Backbone as JSON Lines, residues from 0, in Angstrom:
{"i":0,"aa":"X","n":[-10.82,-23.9,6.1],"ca":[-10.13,-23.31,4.96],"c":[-9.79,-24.45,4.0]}
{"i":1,"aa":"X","n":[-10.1,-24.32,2.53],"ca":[-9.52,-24.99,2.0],"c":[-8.26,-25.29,1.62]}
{"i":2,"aa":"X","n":[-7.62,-26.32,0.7],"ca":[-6.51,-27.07,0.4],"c":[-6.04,-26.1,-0.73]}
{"i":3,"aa":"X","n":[-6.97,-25.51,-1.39],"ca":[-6.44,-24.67,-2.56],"c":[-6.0,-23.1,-1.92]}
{"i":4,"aa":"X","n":[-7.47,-22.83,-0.43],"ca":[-6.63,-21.78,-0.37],"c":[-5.44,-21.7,0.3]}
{"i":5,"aa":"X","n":[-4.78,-22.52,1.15],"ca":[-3.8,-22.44,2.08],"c":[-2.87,-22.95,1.17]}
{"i":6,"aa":"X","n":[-2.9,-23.35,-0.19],"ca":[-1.73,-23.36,-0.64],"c":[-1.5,-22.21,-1.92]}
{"i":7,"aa":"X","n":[-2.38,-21.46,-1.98],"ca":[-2.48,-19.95,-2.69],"c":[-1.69,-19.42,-1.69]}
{"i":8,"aa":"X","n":[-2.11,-19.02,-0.13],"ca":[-1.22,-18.27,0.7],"c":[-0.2,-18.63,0.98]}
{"i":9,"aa":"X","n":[0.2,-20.18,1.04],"ca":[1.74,-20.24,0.97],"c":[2.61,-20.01,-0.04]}
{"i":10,"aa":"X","n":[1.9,-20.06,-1.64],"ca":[2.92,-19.85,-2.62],"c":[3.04,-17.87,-2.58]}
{"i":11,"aa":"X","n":[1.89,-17.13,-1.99],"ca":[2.13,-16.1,-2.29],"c":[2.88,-15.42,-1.2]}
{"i":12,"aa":"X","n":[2.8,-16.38,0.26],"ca":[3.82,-16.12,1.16],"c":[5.52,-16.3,0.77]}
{"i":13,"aa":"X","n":[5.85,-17.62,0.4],"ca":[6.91,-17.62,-0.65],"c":[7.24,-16.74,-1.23]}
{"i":14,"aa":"X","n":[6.25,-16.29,-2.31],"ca":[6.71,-15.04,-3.34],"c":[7.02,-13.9,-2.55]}
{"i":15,"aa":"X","n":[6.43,-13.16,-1.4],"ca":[6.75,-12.25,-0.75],"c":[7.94,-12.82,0.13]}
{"i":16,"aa":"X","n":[8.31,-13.68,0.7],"ca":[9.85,-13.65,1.3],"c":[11.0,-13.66,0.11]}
{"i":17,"aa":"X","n":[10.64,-14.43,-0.55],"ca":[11.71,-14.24,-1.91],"c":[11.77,-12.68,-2.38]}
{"i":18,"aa":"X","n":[10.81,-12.25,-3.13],"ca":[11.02,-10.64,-3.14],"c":[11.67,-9.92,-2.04]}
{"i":19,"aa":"X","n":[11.25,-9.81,-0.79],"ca":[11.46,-9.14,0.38],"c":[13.24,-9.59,0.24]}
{"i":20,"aa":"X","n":[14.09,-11.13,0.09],"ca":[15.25,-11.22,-0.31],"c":[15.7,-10.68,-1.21]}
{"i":21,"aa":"X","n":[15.25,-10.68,-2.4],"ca":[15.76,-10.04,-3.47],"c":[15.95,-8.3,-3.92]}
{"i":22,"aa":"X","n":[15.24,-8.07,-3.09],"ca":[15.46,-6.5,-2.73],"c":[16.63,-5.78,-2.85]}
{"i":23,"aa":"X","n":[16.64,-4.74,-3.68],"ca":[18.76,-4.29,-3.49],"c":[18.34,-3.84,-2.17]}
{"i":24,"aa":"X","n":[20.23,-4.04,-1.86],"ca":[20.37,-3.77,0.3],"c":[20.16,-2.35,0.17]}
{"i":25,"aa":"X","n":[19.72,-1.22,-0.09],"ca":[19.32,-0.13,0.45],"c":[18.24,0.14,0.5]}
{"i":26,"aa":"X","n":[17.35,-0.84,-0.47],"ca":[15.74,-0.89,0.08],"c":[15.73,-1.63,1.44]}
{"i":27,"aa":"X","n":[16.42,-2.93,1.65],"ca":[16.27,-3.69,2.73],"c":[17.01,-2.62,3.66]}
{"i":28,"aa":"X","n":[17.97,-1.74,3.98],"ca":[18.42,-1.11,4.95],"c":[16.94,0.29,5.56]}
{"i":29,"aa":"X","n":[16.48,0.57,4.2],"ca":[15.79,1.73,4.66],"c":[14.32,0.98,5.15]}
{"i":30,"aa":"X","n":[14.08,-0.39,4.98],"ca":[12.92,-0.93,5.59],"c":[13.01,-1.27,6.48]}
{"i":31,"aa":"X","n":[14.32,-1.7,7.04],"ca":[14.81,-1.83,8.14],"c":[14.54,-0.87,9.59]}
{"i":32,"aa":"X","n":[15.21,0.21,8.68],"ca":[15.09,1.63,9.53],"c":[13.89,1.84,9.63]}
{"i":33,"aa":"X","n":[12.62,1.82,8.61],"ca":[11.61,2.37,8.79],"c":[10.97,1.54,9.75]}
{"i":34,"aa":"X","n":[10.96,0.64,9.76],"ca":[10.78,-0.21,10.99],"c":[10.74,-0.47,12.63]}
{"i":35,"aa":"X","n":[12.2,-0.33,12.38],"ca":[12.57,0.18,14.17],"c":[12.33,1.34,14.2]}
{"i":36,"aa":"X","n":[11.84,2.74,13.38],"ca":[11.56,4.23,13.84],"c":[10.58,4.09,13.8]}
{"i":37,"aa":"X","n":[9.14,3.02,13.61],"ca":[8.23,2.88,13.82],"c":[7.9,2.13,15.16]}
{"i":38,"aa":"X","n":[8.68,1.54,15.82],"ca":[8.44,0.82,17.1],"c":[8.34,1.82,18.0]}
{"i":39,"aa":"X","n":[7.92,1.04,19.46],"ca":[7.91,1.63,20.52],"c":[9.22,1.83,21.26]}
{"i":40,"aa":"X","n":[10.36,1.37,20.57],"ca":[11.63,1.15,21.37],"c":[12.05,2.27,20.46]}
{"i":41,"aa":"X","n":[12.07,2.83,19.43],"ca":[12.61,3.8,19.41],"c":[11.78,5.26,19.81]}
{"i":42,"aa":"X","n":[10.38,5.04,19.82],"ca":[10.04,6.14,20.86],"c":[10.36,6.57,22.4]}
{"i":43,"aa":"X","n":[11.12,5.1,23.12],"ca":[11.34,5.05,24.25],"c":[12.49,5.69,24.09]}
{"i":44,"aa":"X","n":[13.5,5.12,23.44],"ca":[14.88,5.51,23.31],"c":[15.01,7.32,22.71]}
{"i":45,"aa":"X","n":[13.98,7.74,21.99],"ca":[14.13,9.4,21.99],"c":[13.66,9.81,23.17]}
{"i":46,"aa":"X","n":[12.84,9.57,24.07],"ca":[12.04,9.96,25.12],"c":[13.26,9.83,26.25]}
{"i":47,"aa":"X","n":[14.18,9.06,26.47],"ca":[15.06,8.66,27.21],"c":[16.19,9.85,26.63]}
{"i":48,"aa":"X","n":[16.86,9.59,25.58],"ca":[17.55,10.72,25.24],"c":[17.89,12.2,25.16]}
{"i":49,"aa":"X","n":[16.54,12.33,24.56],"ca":[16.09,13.81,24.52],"c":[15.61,14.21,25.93]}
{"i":50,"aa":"X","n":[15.15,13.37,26.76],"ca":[14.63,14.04,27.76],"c":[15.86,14.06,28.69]}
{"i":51,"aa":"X","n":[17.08,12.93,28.73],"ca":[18.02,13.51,29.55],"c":[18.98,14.89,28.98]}
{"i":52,"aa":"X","n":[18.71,14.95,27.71],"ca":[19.61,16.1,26.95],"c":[19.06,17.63,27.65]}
{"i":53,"aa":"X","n":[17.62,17.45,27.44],"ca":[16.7,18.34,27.94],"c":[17.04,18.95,29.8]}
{"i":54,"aa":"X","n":[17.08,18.2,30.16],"ca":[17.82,18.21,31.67],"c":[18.9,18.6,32.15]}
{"i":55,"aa":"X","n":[19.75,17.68,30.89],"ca":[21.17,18.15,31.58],"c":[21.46,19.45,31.29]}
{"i":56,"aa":"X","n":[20.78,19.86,29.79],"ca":[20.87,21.24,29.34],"c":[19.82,22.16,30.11]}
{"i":57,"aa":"X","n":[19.34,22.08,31.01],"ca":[18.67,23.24,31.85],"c":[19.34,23.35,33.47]}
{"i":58,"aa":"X","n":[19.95,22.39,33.3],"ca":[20.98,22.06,34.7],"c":[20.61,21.99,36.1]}
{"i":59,"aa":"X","n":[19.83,20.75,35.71],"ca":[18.87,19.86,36.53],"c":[19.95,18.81,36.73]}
{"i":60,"aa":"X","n":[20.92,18.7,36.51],"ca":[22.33,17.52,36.4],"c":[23.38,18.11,37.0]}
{"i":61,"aa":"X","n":[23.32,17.99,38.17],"ca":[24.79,18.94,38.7],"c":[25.99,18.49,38.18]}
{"i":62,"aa":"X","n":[26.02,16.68,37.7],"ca":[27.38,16.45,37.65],"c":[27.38,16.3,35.78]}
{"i":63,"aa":"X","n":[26.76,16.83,35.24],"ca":[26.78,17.15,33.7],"c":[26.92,18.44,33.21]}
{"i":64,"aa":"X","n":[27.91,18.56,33.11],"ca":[27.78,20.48,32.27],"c":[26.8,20.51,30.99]}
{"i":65,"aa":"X","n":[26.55,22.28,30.97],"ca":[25.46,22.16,30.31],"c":[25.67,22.48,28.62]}
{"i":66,"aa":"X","n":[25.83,21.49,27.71],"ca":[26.91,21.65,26.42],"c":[25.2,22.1,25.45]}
{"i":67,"aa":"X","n":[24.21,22.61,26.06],"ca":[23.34,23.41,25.0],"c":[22.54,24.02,25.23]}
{"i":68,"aa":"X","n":[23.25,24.81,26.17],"ca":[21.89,25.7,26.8],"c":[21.18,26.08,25.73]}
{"i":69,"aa":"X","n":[20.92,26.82,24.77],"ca":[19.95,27.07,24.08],"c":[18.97,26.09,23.31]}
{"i":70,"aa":"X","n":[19.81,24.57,23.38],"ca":[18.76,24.12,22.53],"c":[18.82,24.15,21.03]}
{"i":71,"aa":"X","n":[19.59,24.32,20.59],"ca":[19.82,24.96,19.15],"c":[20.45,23.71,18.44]}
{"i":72,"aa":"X","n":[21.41,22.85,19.2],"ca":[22.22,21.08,19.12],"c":[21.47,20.65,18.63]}
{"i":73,"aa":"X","n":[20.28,20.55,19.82],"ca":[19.01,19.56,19.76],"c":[18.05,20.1,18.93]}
{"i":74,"aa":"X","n":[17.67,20.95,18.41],"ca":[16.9,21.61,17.63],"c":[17.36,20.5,15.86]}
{"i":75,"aa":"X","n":[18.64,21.23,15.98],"ca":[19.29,20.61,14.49],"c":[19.42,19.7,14.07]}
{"i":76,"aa":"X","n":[20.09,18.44,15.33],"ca":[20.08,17.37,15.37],"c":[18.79,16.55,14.99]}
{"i":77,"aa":"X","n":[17.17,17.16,15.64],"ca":[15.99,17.0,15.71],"c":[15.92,16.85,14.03]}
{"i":78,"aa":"X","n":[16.32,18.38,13.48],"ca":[16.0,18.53,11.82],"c":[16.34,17.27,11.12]}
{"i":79,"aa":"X","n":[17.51,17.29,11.32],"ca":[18.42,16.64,10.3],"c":[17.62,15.31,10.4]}
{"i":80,"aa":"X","n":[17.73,14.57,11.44],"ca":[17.5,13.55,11.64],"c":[15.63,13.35,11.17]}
{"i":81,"aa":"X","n":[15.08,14.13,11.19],"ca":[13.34,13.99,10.7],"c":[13.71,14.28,9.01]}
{"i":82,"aa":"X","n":[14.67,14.55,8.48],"ca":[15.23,14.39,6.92],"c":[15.42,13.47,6.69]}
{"i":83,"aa":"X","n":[16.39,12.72,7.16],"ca":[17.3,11.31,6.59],"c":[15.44,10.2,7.12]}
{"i":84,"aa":"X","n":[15.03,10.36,8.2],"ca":[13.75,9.48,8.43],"c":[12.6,9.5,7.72]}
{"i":85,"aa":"X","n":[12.59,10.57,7.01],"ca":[11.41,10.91,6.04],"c":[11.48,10.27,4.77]}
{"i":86,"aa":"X","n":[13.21,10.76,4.79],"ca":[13.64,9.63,3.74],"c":[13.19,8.02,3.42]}
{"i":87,"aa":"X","n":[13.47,7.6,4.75],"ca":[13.53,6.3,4.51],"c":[12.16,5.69,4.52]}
{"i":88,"aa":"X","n":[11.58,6.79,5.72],"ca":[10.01,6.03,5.21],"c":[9.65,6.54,3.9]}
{"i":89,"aa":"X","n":[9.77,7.25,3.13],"ca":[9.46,7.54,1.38],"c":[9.76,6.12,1.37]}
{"i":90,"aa":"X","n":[11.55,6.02,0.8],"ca":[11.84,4.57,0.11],"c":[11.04,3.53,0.67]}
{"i":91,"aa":"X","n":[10.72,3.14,1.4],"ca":[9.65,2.14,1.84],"c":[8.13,2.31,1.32]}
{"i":92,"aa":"X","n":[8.07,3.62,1.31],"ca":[6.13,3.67,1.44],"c":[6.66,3.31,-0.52]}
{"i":93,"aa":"X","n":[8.0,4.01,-1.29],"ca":[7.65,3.53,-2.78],"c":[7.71,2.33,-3.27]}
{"i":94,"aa":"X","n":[8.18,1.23,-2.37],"ca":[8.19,-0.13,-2.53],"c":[6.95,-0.46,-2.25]}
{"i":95,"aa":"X","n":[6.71,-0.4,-1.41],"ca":[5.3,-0.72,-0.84],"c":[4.08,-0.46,-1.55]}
{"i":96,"aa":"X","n":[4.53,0.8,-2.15],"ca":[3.02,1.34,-3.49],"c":[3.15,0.61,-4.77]}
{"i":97,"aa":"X","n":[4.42,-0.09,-4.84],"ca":[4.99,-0.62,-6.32],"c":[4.41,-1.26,-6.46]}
{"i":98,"aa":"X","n":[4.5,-2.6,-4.61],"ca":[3.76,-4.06,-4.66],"c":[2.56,-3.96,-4.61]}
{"i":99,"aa":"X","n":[2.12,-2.99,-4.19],"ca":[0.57,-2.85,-4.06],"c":[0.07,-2.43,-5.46]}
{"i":100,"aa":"X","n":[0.41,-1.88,-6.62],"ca":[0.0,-1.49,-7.71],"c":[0.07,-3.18,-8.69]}
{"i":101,"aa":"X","n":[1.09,-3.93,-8.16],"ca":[0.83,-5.16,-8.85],"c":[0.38,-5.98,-8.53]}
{"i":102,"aa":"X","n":[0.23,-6.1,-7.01],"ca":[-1.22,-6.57,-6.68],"c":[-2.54,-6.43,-7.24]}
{"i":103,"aa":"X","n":[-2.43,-5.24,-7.26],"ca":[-3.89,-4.45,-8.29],"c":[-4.34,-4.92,-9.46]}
{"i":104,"aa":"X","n":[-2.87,-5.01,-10.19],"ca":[-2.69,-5.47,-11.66],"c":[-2.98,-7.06,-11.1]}
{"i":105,"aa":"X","n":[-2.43,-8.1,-10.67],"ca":[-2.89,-9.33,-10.3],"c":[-4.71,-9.46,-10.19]}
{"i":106,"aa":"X","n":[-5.53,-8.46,-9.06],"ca":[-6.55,-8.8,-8.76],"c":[-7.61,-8.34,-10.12]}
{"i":107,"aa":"X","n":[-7.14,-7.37,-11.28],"ca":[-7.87,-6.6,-12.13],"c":[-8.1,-7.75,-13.35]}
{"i":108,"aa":"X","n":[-6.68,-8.76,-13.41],"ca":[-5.97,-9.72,-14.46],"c":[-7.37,-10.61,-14.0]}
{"i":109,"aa":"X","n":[-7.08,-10.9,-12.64],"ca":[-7.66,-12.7,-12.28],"c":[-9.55,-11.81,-12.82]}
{"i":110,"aa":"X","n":[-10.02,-11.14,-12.21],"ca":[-11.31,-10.44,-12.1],"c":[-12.03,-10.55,-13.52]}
{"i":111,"aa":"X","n":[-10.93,-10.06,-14.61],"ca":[-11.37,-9.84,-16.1],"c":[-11.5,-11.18,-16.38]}
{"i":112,"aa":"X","n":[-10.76,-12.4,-15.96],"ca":[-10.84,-13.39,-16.08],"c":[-12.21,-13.98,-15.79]}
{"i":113,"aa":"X","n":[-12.59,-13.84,-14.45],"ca":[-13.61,-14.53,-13.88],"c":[-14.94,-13.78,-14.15]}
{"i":114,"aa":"X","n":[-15.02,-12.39,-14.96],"ca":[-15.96,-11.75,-15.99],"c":[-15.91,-12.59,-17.46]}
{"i":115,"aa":"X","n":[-14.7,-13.1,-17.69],"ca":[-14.96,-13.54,-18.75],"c":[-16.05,-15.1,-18.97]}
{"i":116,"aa":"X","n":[-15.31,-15.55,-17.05],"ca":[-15.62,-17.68,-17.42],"c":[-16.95,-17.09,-17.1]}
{"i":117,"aa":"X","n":[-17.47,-15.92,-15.77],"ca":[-18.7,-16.44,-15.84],"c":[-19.72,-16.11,-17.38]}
{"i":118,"aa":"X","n":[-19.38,-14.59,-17.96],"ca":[-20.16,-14.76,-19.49],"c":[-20.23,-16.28,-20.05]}
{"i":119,"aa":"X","n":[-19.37,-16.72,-20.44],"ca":[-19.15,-17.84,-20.85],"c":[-20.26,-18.85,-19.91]}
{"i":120,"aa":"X","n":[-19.93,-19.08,-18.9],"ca":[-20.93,-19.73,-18.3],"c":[-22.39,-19.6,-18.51]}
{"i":121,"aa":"X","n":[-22.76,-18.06,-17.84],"ca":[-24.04,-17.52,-18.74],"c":[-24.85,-17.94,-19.98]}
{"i":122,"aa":"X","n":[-23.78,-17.59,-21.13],"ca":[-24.2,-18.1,-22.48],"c":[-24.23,-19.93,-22.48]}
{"i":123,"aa":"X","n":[-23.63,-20.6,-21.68],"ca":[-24.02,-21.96,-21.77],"c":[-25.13,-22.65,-21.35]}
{"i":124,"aa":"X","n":[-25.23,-21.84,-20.16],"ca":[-26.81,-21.57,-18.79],"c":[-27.86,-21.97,-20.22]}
{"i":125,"aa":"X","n":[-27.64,-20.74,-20.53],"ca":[-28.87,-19.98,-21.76],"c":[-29.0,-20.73,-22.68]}
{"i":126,"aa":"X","n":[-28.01,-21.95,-23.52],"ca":[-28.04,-22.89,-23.83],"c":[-28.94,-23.85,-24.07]}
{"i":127,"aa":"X","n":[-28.42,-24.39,-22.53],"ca":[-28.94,-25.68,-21.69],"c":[-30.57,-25.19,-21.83]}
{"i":128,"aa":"X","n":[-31.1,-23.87,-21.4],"ca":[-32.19,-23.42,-20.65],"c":[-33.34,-23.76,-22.31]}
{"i":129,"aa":"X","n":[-32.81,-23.28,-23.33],"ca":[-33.11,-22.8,-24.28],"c":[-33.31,-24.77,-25.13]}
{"i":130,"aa":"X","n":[-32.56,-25.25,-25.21],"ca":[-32.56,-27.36,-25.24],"c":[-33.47,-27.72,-24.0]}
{"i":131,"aa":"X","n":[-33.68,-26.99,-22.99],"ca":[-34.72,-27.62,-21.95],"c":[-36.49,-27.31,-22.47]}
{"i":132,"aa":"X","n":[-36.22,-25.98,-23.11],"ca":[-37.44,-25.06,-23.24],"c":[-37.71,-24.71,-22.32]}
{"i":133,"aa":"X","n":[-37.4,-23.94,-21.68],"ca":[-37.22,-22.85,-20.29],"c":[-36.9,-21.77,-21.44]}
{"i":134,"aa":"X","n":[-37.8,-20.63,-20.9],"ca":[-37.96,-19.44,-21.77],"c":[-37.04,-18.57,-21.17]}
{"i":135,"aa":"X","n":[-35.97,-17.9,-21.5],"ca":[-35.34,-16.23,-20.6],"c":[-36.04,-15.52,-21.37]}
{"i":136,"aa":"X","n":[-36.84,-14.83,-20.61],"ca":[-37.18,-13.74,-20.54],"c":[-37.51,-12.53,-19.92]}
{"i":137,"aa":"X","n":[-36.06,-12.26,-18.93],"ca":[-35.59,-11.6,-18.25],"c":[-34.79,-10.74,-19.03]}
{"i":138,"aa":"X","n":[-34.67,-9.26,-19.23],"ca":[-32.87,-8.67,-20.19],"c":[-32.08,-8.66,-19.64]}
{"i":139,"aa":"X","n":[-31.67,-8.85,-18.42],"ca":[-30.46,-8.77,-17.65],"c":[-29.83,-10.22,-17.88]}
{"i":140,"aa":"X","n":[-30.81,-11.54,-18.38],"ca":[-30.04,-12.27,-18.57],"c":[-29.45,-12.08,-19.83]}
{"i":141,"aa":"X","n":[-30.32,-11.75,-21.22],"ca":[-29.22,-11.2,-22.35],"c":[-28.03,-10.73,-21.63]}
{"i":142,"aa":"X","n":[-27.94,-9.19,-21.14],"ca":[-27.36,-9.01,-20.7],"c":[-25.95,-9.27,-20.2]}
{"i":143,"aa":"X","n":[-26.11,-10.51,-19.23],"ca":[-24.17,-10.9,-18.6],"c":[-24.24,-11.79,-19.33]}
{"i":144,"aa":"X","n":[-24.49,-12.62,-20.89],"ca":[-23.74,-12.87,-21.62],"c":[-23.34,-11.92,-22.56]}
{"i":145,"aa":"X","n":[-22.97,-11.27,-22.11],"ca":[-21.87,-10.18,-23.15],"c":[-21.16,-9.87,-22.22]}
{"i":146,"aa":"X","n":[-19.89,-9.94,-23.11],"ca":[-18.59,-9.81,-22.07],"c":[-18.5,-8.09,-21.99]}
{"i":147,"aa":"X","n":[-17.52,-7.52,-20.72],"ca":[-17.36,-6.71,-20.6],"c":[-16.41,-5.96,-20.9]}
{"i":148,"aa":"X","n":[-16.29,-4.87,-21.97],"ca":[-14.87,-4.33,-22.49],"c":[-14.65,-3.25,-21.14]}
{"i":149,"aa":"X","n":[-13.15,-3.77,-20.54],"ca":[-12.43,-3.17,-20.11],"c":[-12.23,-1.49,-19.92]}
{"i":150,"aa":"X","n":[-11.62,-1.47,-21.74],"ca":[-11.43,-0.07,-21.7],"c":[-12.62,0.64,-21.72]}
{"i":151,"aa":"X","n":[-13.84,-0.16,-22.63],"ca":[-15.29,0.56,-22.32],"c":[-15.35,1.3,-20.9]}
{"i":152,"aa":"X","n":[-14.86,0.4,-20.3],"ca":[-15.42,1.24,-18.65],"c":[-14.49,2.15,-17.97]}
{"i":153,"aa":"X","n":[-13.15,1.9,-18.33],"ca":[-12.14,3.01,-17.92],"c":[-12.49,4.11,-19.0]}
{"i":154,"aa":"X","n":[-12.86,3.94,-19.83],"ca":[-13.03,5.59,-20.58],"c":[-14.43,6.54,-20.05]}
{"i":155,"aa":"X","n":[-15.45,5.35,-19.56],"ca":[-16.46,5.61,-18.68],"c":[-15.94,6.3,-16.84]}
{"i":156,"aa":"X","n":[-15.14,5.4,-16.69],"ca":[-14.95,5.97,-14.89],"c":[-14.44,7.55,-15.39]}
{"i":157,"aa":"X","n":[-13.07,7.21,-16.96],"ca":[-12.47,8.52,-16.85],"c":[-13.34,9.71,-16.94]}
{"i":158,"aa":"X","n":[-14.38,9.34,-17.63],"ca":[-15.27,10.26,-18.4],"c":[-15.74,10.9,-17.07]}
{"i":159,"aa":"X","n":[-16.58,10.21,-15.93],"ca":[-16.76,10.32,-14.84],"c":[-16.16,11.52,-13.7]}
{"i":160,"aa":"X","n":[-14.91,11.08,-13.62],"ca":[-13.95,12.12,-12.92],"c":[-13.51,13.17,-13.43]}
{"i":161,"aa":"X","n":[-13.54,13.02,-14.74],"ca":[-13.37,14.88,-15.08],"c":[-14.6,15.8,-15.27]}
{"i":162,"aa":"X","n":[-15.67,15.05,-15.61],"ca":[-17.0,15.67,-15.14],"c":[-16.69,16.35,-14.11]}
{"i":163,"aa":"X","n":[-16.5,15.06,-12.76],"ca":[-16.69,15.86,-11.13],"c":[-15.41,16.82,-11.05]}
{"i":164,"aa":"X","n":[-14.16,16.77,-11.75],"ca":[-13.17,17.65,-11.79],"c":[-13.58,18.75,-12.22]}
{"i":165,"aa":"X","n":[-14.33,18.96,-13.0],"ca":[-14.51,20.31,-14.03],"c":[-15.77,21.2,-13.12]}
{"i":166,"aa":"X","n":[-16.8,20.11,-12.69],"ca":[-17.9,20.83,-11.73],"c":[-17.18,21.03,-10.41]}
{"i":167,"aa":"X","n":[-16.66,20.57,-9.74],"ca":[-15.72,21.12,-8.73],"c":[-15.34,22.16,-8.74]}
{"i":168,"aa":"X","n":[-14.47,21.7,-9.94],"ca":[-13.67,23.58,-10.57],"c":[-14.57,24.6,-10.67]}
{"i":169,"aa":"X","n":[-15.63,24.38,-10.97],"ca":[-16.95,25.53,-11.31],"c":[-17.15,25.98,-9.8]}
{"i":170,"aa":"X","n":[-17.43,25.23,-8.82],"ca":[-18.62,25.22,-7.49],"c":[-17.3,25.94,-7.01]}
{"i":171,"aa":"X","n":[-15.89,25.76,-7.42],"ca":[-14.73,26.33,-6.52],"c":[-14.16,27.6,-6.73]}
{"i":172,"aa":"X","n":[-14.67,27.84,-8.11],"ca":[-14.09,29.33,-8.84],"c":[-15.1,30.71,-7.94]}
């Protein structure tokens, strides 16, 4: 590995513990939570719980009275509690889509960039080739010296998907 990249992953390791600090405490509480309700210790610990609740309430526990026979406690308790957890994994999965959307924006930034050096490069290639007398006469090399407009191609992908939206809609009606 190189020197440039292991110090790309440490500054962007940095940047992610600093963010991950800077977080208001109810993102850090509900990542928290989403966390340990993602482990195996809290599957153990419902499996342990619920299954002695389950027991004592069918009165398989002689020395536990049975505070639900129906099940109805544990039913609610079940609800409530898959609410407040749904919750928290939301607030997490929307942090998580935030950083990942500016990631996106990071890899789309550096990309347009490195469309731009190599055109640039290209047209210098073509240059050099052209002061050597080396003939292009290939079109694809015309071609990637012209830079690539951006929105050119997002109005192209968009153009794209509502095509397949609209024929969908047809093949579905």
């Amino acid at each position: 590995m190189t020197s440039t990249l292991q110090a790309n992953i440490a500054r962007l390791t940095d940047r992610a513990a600093r963010e991950k600090a800077a977080a208001p405490w109810p993102a850090r509480v509900a990542d928290r939570i989403t966390a340990f309700t993602g482990s195996m210790t809290f599957v153990l610990l419902h499996l342990v719980v619920y299954g002695l609740w389950v027991v004592a309430n069918l009165g398989w526990l002689p020395a536990v009275p049975r505070f639900d026979p129906t099940f109805v406690i544990l039913a609610s308790e079940a609800s409530v509690e898959a609410i407040f957890l749904s919750t928290f994994v939301l607030i997490s999965q929307n942090r998580m889509a935030a950083a990942a959307d500016r990631r996106a924006d990071l890899d789309l930034h550096i990309n347009l960039l490195a469309e731009h050096e190599l055109t640039r490069l290209a047209g210098l290639v073509a240059r050099v080739a052209a002061a050597v007398g080396v003939p292009i006469e290939d079109p694809a090399d015309q071609e990637i010296q012209r830079d690539v407009a951006p929105e050119q191609v997002l109005d192209a992908l968009d153009a794209r998907d509502h095509s397949a939206a609209t024929a969908a809609g047809r093949d579905g009606a």
